[in-house]
mmCIF file of C-alpha atoms in Angstrom:
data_model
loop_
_atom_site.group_PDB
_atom_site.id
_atom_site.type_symbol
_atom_site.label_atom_id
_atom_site.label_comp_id
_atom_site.label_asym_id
_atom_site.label_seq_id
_atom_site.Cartn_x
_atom_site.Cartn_y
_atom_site.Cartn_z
ATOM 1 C CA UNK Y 251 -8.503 10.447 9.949
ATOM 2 C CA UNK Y 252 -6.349 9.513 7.324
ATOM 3 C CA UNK Y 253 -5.254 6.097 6.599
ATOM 4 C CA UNK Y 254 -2.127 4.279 4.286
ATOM 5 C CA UNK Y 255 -2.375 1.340 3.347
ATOM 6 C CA UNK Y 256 0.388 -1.756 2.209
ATOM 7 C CA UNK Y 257 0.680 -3.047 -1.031
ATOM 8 C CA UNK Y 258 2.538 -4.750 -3.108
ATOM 9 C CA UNK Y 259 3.470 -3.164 -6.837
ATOM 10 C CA UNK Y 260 2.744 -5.221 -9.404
ATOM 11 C CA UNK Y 261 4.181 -3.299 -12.878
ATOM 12 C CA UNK Y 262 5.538 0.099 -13.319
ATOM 13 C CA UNK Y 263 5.086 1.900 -16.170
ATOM 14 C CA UNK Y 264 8.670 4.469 -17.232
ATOM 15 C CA UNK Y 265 6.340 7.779 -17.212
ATOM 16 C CA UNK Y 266 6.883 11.326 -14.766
ATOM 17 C CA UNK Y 267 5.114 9.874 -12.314
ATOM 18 C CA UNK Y 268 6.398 6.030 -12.414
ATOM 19 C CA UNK Y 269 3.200 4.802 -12.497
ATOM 20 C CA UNK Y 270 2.656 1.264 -10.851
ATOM 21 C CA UNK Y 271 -0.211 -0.779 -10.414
ATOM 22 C CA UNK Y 272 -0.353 -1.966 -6.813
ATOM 23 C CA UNK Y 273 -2.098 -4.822 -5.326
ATOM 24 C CA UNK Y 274 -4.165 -4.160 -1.974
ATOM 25 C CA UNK Y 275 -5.262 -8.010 -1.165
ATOM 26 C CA UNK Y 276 -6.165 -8.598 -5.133
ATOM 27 C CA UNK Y 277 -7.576 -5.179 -5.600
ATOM 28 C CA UNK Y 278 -5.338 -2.998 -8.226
ATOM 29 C CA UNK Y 279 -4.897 0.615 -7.930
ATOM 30 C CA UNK Y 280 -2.783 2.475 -10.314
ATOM 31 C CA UNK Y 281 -0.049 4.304 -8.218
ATOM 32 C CA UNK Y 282 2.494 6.962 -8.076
ATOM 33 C CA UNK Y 283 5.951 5.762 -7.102
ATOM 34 C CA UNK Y 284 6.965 9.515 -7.537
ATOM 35 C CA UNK Y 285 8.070 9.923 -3.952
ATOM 36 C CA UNK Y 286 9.503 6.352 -4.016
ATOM 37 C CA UNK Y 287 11.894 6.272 -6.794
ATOM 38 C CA UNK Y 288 13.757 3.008 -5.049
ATOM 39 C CA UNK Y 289 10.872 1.043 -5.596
ATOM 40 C CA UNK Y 290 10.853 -2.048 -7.614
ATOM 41 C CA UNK Y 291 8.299 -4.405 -9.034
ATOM 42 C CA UNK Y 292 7.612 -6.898 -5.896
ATOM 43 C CA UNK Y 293 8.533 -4.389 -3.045
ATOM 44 C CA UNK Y 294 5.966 -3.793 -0.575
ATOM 45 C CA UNK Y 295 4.813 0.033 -0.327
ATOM 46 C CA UNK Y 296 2.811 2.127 1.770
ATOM 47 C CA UNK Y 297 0.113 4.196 -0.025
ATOM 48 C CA UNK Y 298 -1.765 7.065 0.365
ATOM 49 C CA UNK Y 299 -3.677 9.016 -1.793
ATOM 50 C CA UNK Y 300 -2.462 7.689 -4.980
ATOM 51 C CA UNK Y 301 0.997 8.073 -3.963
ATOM 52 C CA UNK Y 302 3.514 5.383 -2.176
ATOM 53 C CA UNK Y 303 4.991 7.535 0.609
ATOM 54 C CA UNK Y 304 7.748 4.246 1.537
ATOM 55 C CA UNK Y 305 8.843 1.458 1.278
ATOM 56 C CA UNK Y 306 7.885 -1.443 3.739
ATOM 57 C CA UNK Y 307 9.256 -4.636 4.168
ATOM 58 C CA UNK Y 308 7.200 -7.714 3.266
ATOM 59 C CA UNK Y 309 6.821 -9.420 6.741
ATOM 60 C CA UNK Y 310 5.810 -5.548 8.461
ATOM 61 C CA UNK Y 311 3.325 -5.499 5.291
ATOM 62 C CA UNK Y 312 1.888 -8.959 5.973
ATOM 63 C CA UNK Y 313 1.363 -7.879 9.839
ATOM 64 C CA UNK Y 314 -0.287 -4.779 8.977
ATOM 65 C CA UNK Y 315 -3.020 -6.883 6.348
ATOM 66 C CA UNK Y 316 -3.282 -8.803 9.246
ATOM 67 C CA UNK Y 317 -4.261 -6.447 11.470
ATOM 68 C CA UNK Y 318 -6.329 -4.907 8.845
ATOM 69 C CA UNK Y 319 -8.286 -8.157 8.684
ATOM 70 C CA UNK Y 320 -8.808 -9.063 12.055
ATOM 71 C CA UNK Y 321 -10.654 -5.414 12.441
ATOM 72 C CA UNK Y 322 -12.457 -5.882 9.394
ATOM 73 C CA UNK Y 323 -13.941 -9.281 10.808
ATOM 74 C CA UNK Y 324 -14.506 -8.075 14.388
ATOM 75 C CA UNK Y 325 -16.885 -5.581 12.982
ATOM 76 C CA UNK Y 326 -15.573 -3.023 14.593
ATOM 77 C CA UNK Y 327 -15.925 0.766 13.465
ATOM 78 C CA UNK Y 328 -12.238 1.246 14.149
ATOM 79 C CA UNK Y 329 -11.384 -0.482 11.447
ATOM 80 C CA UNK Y 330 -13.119 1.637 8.980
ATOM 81 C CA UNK Y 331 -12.333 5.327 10.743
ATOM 82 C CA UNK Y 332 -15.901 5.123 12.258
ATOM 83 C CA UNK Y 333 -17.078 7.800 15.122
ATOM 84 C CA UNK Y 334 -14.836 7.795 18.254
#
């Protein structure tokens, strides 16, 4: 199963890849914004494998933490790809 995630880019540095350090919650990742050269320091982007794939508006991106959450509290094995 493969899973992206919303975050929210924090800096971007002017390299090849636009680098950007993301923010999942308060966790930073360093990021390529190769594939999303629109994006802009406060945008919301969806992530996966190192690389934003799109951009995502912030009330979608709020939802979808939401939703993240709520699994992540109900203990349930969805929420972290487990065994169907």
């Amino acid at each position: 199963m493969c899973l992206a995630v919303p975050g929210q880019v924090m800096t971007i540095e002017d390299d090849p890849m636009r680098t950007a350090i993301v923010s999942f919650s308060g966790v930073t990742k360093s990021v390529s914004l190769a594939m999303v050269p629109e994006a802009e320091v406060g945008d919301y982007v969806i992530v996966h494998v190192g690389f934003a794939i799109s951009r995502l508006d912030e009330e979608a991106a709020r939802r979808t933490l939401q939703t993240y959450a709520d699994l992540a509290a109900s203990g349930s094995s969805d929420a972290i790809g487990g065994e169907s």
